[in-house]
Amino acid sequence: MNSAEIRQKFLDFFASKQHQVVPSAPIVVKDDPTLMFINSGMAPFKDYFLGNKPAPSKRVADTQKCLRVSGKHNDLEEVGYDTYHHTMFEMLGNWSFGDYFKKEALEWSWELLTDVYKLPKDRLYVSVFQGDQAENLPMDQDAYNIWKTMISEDRILMGSKKDNFWEMGDTGPCGPCSEIHIDLRSEEERAKVDGKELVNNDHPQVVEIWNNVFMEFNRLADGSLVKLPAQHVDTGMGFERLCMAIQGKQSNYDTDVFQPLIQYVANEAGIKYGDDEKKDIAIRVISDHIRAISFTIADGQLPSNNKAGYVIRRILRRAVRYGFTFLDFKKPFLYKLTEVLAEQTAHVFPELKQQLGFVQRVIEEEENAFLRTLENGLKRLDALEESFKQHNNTIDGKTAFELYDTFGFPLDLTALIAREKGLKVDEEGFGKEMEQQKNRSRNASATEQSDWVILQPDVVNEFIGYDCDVTDAQIVRYRQVKAKNNSEYHIVLDKTPFYAESGGQVGDVGYLVADGERVEVLDTKKENDLILHITKNLPKNLEAGFSAEIDAERRNLIRKNHSATHLLHAALRTVLGDHVQQRGSLVNEKVLRFDFSHFAKVEEAELRQIEHIVNERVRQAIPLDERRNVPIDEAKEMGATALFGEKYGDFVRVITFGSDYSVELCGGTHVFNTGNIGYFKIISESSVAAGVRRIEAVTASAAEEYMQQQLNELNAVREVLNTQSNVSGAVQKMQEDLKVLQKQLEAFELKQLSSLKDSLAHKAQQLDGINLITERVELSSADYLKKLAFDMRQVVDNLVLVLAAEIDGKPQIAVMLSDNLVQDKNLNASQMVRELAKEIKGGGGGQPFYATAGGKDVAGLDVVPGKAQELVKSIIKG
Ligand code: ATP
Ligand code: MG
């Protein structure tokens, strides 16, 4: 069975048990401050478990893209060294949202593994939660009893909280679980050691393949457990491990999930996989990492310097370095692999193939950037290796930080290289250095949240802001959030006109009014599906009936900018082509910003054309066609611009301005007629990242203001020029005149310089075979001072020249000596100028034959010539 068939069998099996099969949610998480990437199949369904919203179907099955490189579940260090942990992997899952429970879940998992996939029963073990005193949880007797009917009791193992109580993160849904393990060792090996001994013991051939979690609890911020409103089943089976078991392989990397990538990398490196363990590890790491990198980028997260973006950059840099050091890849290579991966996964995860060009460009650019510093960083490490060995075998924090800051080495990469060299890294020291460099990767997430205080359980918060700006409302829950020197409240209402920041549109501001008290809402944000009104204070009477009022004027400006963004998006596709995809946006009351994939600068003429199309649509006064609660498939049929980032269960809102012009999935607020936008004006076009451009624009009164400013500027120029027509012609003429004048001035000054030279030459005093000239002169630039000194050297032999001049209001001194004097008379221009500079309260230096000084005291210039004479005399005598 190849991997595609194995995956399909799983989905078909649960479809036959009345499960709805749904596609994977995007691996990048939006709107959830507790999670950056999906780390398990259950994460996208969190809200259904918590009862925040009802599940659209009680039984669901899917394969979910997961990433485990940060937070509670982090397998990064294992990847490539072991054969069964990946950064990105697929988790096959079946789900019961308040429907079936332990019996069905366990029986079906057994049926699928042994009947459908025909895995040998005598190689399977199962585990059951043994209970935990500290948590006050009993043993899972139910699960034990169910297993007993299918598998002999000596194959049912008891597991501790660590292995048999599953939690997604520090808070959130959790519960006891029952794992299924498989022993893939040879008969010979099995005869020697009982497989039971190796379960959950990091043996590469005795691995967990499936975990059935029984979601019963919610873990609160204070660490306590509370019962969930209903009982659920959440199962997760590692797809790559399942393929290994069914295909009879010893390693996930030997399955057809990884082999195409592995062979491609080996081929590029000109070696055979399996010949050299070090190189094999590098090949495995690269084949693993490219999956994580490609899918996160395809799902909308670009590599960057902080948060989720930095996670991807770290993975990418690890992969680059493995290739560089072990496979001799000195040029970008990762980006080529994406093509193999895209072909291989197009039938399950089409998003990669659809954006292949873009993903490749982003990766190649990242590779190039890191390859520019990698080699020097590695050299630096090598150079210091001996010194590390003498210092406790430790790379000190300063060096680790230097590697990070100057050479772009993420800490985990430095730690990895250190391990290869038998060294440690002073991570604490690194942390201190990091701290000191304040404005880098500042972590704003150091906040402390209290648990929710629930005033009205079971009330769903409803957004009614598409239809009105004011409503009666009640508080259903609130909590306090403390940051360093700041505290605020999050208030959830039963219904609200406040739009929560999302899809690039900023949150509304406004007031909650009750009993004569007006509590200001500073911002509105979303956490999963909760709409959080952010306030400085709590209202006095929490149970009052409130009037919730948004700042409607501000919202109207936002509407115009948001609708204009849609018109812009469509115009970009018309003018530049269908490859244009939205990469990010910002819409507030002042400006709109739209980031999109495009590979070149947008030319001036193109910008004008785009602007023109948008303004045509504005003038056509196209009415808004808004449809809510459209199932995602239907929206796609309507021709909505394909947006990755939607997940199963999403009912979307479709915003149309002319069904043949702009159809978009969007939750934002819009004008009822494009005519309300008034006028659209692009104010800038720039690059934000490899293959991503940004346009900023303004609309309505802001556009009017912008144009007025430009016009005022022009009028001011007209006034200065005293001309009404052909302003640019007048300016051009002025510049030409200026050039002529400058030339004339230069010629005049050179002439003056030459006569100054002649008159100075006549002033030379004879002193012990020296021609001594010390003068205060008038010159307009330092260049002329220098030129004069060098010209004098040409015409006067045995020259000691000291010039003092005020240039641009500052005193300057130049000393010039003939070369023979430097050698024979012990004279040194540099020393002399330093001595003389004291008179003008300054300093300077230069070469033995020519030196200059500047200072602060212009008055001192007058005494410099006399002082210079004395100085020269004293040197000659001495
Ligand atoms: P392990 O102890 O092997 O790390 P786990 O207890 O972390 O596994 P779960 O969180 O229960 O695993 O995830 C469910 C299933 O997903 C596991 O049974 C396994 O098959 C698979 N899985 C977990 N982590 C990884 C990973 N990093 N790479 C590939 N598959 C994984
Ligand atoms: Mg694990």
Short mmCIF file of C-alpha atoms in Angstrom, two decimals, residues 344-614:
data_model
loop_
_atom_site.label_atom_id
_atom_site.label_comp_id
_atom_site.label_asym_id
_atom_site.label_seq_id
_atom_site.Cartn_x
_atom_site.Cartn_y
_atom_site.Cartn_z
CA GLN A 344 3.92 14.69 -4.22
CA THR A 345 1.31 16.47 -2.09
CA ALA A 346 -0.82 18.21 -4.71
CA HIS A 347 -3.73 15.78 -4.22
CA VAL A 348 -4.01 16.34 -0.43
CA PHE A 349 -2.54 19.81 0.12
CA PRO A 350 -2.94 21.68 -3.18
CA GLU A 351 -1.96 24.99 -1.59
CA LEU A 352 1.74 24.37 -2.12
CA LYS A 353 1.59 23.60 -5.81
CA GLN A 354 -0.68 26.56 -6.39
CA GLN A 355 1.87 28.95 -4.91
CA LEU A 356 5.04 27.18 -5.89
CA GLY A 357 6.76 30.11 -7.61
CA PHE A 358 6.18 32.36 -4.67
CA VAL A 359 7.29 29.83 -2.05
CA GLN A 360 10.45 29.10 -4.02
CA ARG A 361 11.37 32.74 -4.28
CA VAL A 362 10.93 33.34 -0.57
CA ILE A 363 13.07 30.31 0.30
CA GLU A 364 15.81 31.11 -2.18
CA GLU A 365 16.07 34.66 -0.90
CA GLU A 366 16.32 33.41 2.69
CA GLU A 367 18.99 30.92 1.71
CA ASN A 368 21.02 33.59 -0.05
CA ALA A 369 20.82 35.89 2.94
CA PHE A 370 22.07 33.23 5.36
CA LEU A 371 24.76 31.87 3.05
CA ARG A 372 26.30 35.34 3.01
CA THR A 373 27.20 35.08 6.72
CA LEU A 374 27.22 31.36 7.45
CA GLU A 375 30.76 30.61 6.36
CA ASN A 376 32.28 33.47 8.34
CA GLY A 377 30.30 32.48 11.41
CA LEU A 378 31.53 28.90 11.17
CA LYS A 379 35.11 30.13 10.76
CA ARG A 380 34.72 32.29 13.83
CA LEU A 381 33.53 29.25 15.80
CA ASP A 382 36.46 27.17 14.59
CA ALA A 383 38.94 29.88 15.46
CA LEU A 384 37.66 30.04 19.02
CA GLU A 385 37.27 26.30 19.53
CA GLU A 386 40.50 25.89 21.54
CA SER A 387 39.60 28.74 23.82
CA PHE A 388 36.12 27.24 24.44
CA LYS A 389 37.79 23.96 25.39
CA GLN A 390 39.92 25.73 27.94
CA HIS A 391 36.87 27.44 29.38
CA ASN A 392 34.90 24.52 30.67
CA ASN A 393 34.08 23.25 27.16
CA THR A 394 31.58 26.06 26.88
CA ILE A 395 30.76 28.61 24.23
CA ASP A 396 30.29 31.77 26.27
CA GLY A 397 27.13 33.85 26.05
CA LYS A 398 28.86 36.77 24.39
CA THR A 399 30.13 34.67 21.50
CA ALA A 400 26.81 32.88 21.11
CA PHE A 401 25.17 36.27 20.94
CA GLU A 402 27.72 37.58 18.47
CA LEU A 403 26.99 34.58 16.28
CA TYR A 404 23.30 35.35 16.53
CA ASP A 405 23.56 39.05 16.01
CA THR A 406 26.34 39.31 13.42
CA PHE A 407 26.15 36.02 11.60
CA GLY A 408 22.47 35.17 11.95
CA PHE A 409 22.98 31.93 13.90
CA PRO A 410 19.85 31.09 15.87
CA LEU A 411 20.76 29.88 19.36
CA ASP A 412 19.56 26.36 18.66
CA LEU A 413 21.89 26.20 15.65
CA THR A 414 24.87 27.26 17.76
CA ALA A 415 23.86 24.67 20.36
CA LEU A 416 23.66 22.02 17.66
CA ILE A 417 27.12 22.80 16.30
CA ALA A 418 28.42 22.91 19.87
CA ARG A 419 27.10 19.40 20.48
CA GLU A 420 28.90 18.15 17.38
CA LYS A 421 32.13 19.56 18.81
CA GLY A 422 31.51 18.19 22.29
CA LEU A 423 30.83 21.65 23.68
CA LYS A 424 28.02 23.33 25.60
CA VAL A 425 26.55 26.79 25.20
CA ASP A 426 26.08 29.21 28.06
CA GLU A 427 22.44 29.82 27.27
CA GLU A 428 21.91 31.93 30.33
CA GLY A 429 24.75 34.22 29.29
CA PHE A 430 23.24 34.40 25.84
CA GLY A 431 19.93 35.38 27.37
CA LYS A 432 21.57 38.19 29.29
CA GLU A 433 23.25 39.55 26.19
CA MET A 434 19.95 39.36 24.39
CA GLU A 435 18.23 41.21 27.18
CA GLN A 436 20.79 43.96 26.99
CA GLN A 437 20.16 44.54 23.38
CA LYS A 438 16.79 45.94 24.17
CA ASN A 439 15.05 46.74 20.95
CA ARG A 440 15.75 43.32 19.46
CA SER A 441 13.06 40.65 19.55
CA ARG A 442 11.45 42.23 22.54
CA ASN A 443 8.97 39.81 23.96
CA ALA A 444 5.71 41.57 24.59
CA SER A 445 3.99 38.38 25.64
CA ALA A 446 5.04 38.76 29.26
CA THR A 447 1.50 39.21 30.40
CA GLU A 448 -0.44 37.52 33.10
CA GLN A 449 -4.04 36.61 32.55
CA SER A 450 -6.59 35.86 35.18
CA ASP A 451 -9.19 33.19 34.48
CA TRP A 452 -12.45 34.37 33.03
CA VAL A 453 -15.07 35.56 35.44
CA ILE A 454 -18.26 34.20 33.90
CA LEU A 455 -21.42 36.22 34.52
CA GLN A 456 -23.64 34.47 32.03
CA PRO A 457 -22.62 30.93 31.13
CA ASP A 458 -23.79 29.47 27.82
CA VAL A 459 -24.30 32.84 26.20
CA VAL A 460 -22.66 33.13 22.78
CA ASN A 461 -21.28 36.52 21.87
CA GLU A 462 -22.82 37.80 18.69
CA PHE A 463 -21.37 40.41 16.33
CA ILE A 464 -24.04 42.71 14.94
CA GLY A 465 -21.75 45.48 13.74
CA TYR A 466 -22.49 44.89 10.04
CA ASP A 467 -25.96 46.28 10.65
CA CYS A 468 -25.65 48.81 13.44
CA ASP A 469 -23.28 51.03 15.38
CA VAL A 470 -25.10 50.97 18.73
CA THR A 471 -26.83 48.23 20.69
CA ASP A 472 -28.10 47.26 24.11
CA ALA A 473 -25.78 44.72 25.62
CA GLN A 474 -24.83 42.81 28.74
CA ILE A 475 -21.50 41.57 29.97
CA VAL A 476 -21.22 37.77 29.79
CA ARG A 477 -17.62 37.43 30.99
CA TYR A 478 -14.50 39.42 31.73
CA ARG A 479 -10.92 39.01 32.91
CA GLN A 480 -7.96 41.11 33.91
CA VAL A 481 -4.67 41.10 32.01
CA LYS A 482 -1.56 42.43 33.69
CA ALA A 483 1.54 43.39 31.76
CA LYS A 484 4.73 44.98 33.15
CA ASN A 485 3.41 48.39 34.11
CA ASN A 486 -0.03 48.23 32.72
CA SER A 487 -3.25 46.47 33.42
CA GLU A 488 -6.36 46.19 31.31
CA TYR A 489 -9.63 44.32 31.11
CA HIS A 490 -11.10 42.08 28.46
CA ILE A 491 -14.87 42.28 28.39
CA VAL A 492 -17.12 40.00 26.36
CA LEU A 493 -20.68 41.13 25.59
CA ASP A 494 -23.72 39.09 24.62
CA LYS A 495 -23.96 41.14 21.46
CA THR A 496 -21.78 43.89 20.10
CA PRO A 497 -21.35 46.34 17.24
CA PHE A 498 -17.58 46.45 17.91
CA TYR A 499 -15.53 44.92 15.10
CA ALA A 500 -12.58 42.94 16.46
CA GLU A 501 -9.27 43.42 14.71
CA SER A 502 -8.89 40.81 11.99
CA GLY A 503 -8.28 40.39 8.31
CA GLY A 504 -6.10 43.50 8.48
CA GLN A 505 -8.93 45.77 9.64
CA VAL A 506 -8.24 47.48 12.97
CA GLY A 507 -10.59 47.00 15.92
CA ASP A 508 -13.30 49.53 16.74
CA VAL A 509 -13.10 51.98 19.61
CA GLY A 510 -16.02 53.53 21.45
CA TYR A 511 -17.89 53.41 24.75
CA LEU A 512 -19.86 51.14 27.05
CA VAL A 513 -22.46 53.35 28.68
CA ALA A 514 -24.61 52.55 31.71
CA ASP A 515 -25.97 54.40 34.71
CA GLY A 516 -24.42 57.65 33.51
CA GLU A 517 -20.97 56.03 33.40
CA ARG A 518 -18.98 55.94 30.13
CA VAL A 519 -16.24 53.32 30.01
CA GLU A 520 -13.97 53.83 27.05
CA VAL A 521 -13.26 50.86 24.78
CA LEU A 522 -9.66 51.33 23.66
CA ASP A 523 -9.52 48.54 21.15
CA THR A 524 -11.35 45.39 20.14
CA LYS A 525 -9.56 42.10 19.58
CA LYS A 526 -10.44 38.51 18.88
CA GLU A 527 -9.41 35.40 20.71
CA ASN A 528 -10.65 32.45 18.75
CA ASP A 529 -14.30 33.38 18.45
CA LEU A 530 -14.53 35.63 21.46
CA ILE A 531 -14.76 39.37 20.85
CA LEU A 532 -12.72 41.13 23.53
CA HIS A 533 -13.50 44.77 24.34
CA ILE A 534 -10.36 46.18 25.86
CA THR A 535 -10.79 48.75 28.59
CA LYS A 536 -8.66 50.40 31.24
CA ASN A 537 -11.35 50.05 33.90
CA LEU A 538 -14.29 47.83 34.66
CA PRO A 539 -17.74 49.42 34.73
CA LYS A 540 -19.02 49.93 38.28
CA ASN A 541 -22.11 47.86 37.77
CA LEU A 542 -21.12 44.75 35.82
CA GLU A 543 -24.67 43.50 35.58
CA ALA A 544 -26.14 46.69 34.20
CA GLY A 545 -27.78 46.92 30.80
CA PHE A 546 -25.21 48.74 28.67
CA SER A 547 -25.40 50.76 25.54
CA ALA A 548 -22.44 49.66 23.43
CA GLU A 549 -21.50 52.42 21.00
CA ILE A 550 -18.71 52.47 18.47
CA ASP A 551 -16.99 55.58 17.14
CA ALA A 552 -19.11 55.60 13.99
CA GLU A 553 -17.28 58.35 12.18
CA ARG A 554 -14.00 56.49 12.47
CA ARG A 555 -15.65 53.27 11.34
CA ASN A 556 -17.01 55.01 8.24
CA LEU A 557 -13.50 55.97 7.22
CA ILE A 558 -12.38 52.40 7.82
CA ARG A 559 -15.21 51.06 5.63
CA LYS A 560 -14.10 53.22 2.73
CA ASN A 561 -10.50 52.06 3.05
CA HIS A 562 -11.52 48.43 3.33
CA SER A 563 -13.73 48.45 0.26
CA ALA A 564 -11.05 50.35 -1.64
CA THR A 565 -8.62 47.53 -0.71
CA HIS A 566 -10.88 45.06 -2.49
CA LEU A 567 -11.11 47.27 -5.56
CA LEU A 568 -7.33 47.61 -5.51
CA HIS A 569 -6.83 43.84 -5.23
CA ALA A 570 -8.99 43.25 -8.30
CA ALA A 571 -7.28 46.05 -10.24
CA LEU A 572 -3.85 44.58 -9.41
CA ARG A 573 -4.90 41.23 -10.82
CA THR A 574 -6.23 42.90 -13.93
CA VAL A 575 -3.11 44.93 -14.57
CA LEU A 576 -0.32 42.68 -13.24
CA GLY A 577 -1.81 39.19 -13.63
CA ASP A 578 -3.43 36.35 -11.69
CA HIS A 579 -0.27 35.52 -9.76
CA VAL A 580 -1.08 38.47 -7.52
CA GLN A 581 -2.11 37.07 -4.15
CA GLN A 582 -2.86 38.95 -1.01
CA ARG A 583 0.00 38.59 1.51
CA GLY A 584 -1.21 40.90 4.21
CA SER A 585 -3.09 44.10 4.68
CA LEU A 586 -3.78 46.89 7.08
CA VAL A 587 -6.92 48.97 7.03
CA ASN A 588 -7.47 51.80 9.48
CA GLU A 589 -9.20 55.17 9.46
CA LYS A 590 -6.22 56.92 7.86
CA VAL A 591 -4.72 54.67 5.27
CA LEU A 592 -4.88 51.30 3.60
CA ARG A 593 -1.91 49.08 3.01
CA PHE A 594 -1.94 46.03 0.78
CA ASP A 595 0.88 43.48 0.46
CA PHE A 596 0.82 41.09 -2.45
CA SER A 597 3.01 38.62 -4.30
CA HIS A 598 4.64 40.13 -7.36
CA PHE A 599 8.17 39.79 -8.58
CA ALA A 600 9.12 43.23 -9.79
CA LYS A 601 8.62 46.84 -8.93
CA VAL A 602 5.22 48.05 -10.09
CA GLU A 603 6.03 50.64 -12.74
CA GLU A 604 4.74 54.17 -12.60
CA ALA A 605 2.54 53.63 -15.67
CA GLU A 606 1.07 50.48 -14.12
CA LEU A 607 0.31 52.33 -10.91
CA ARG A 608 -1.53 55.01 -12.85
CA GLN A 609 -3.52 52.35 -14.68
CA ILE A 610 -4.40 50.59 -11.41
CA GLU A 611 -5.45 53.85 -9.84
CA HIS A 612 -7.55 54.69 -12.86
CA ILE A 613 -9.40 51.34 -12.79
CA VAL A 614 -10.18 51.72 -9.09
#
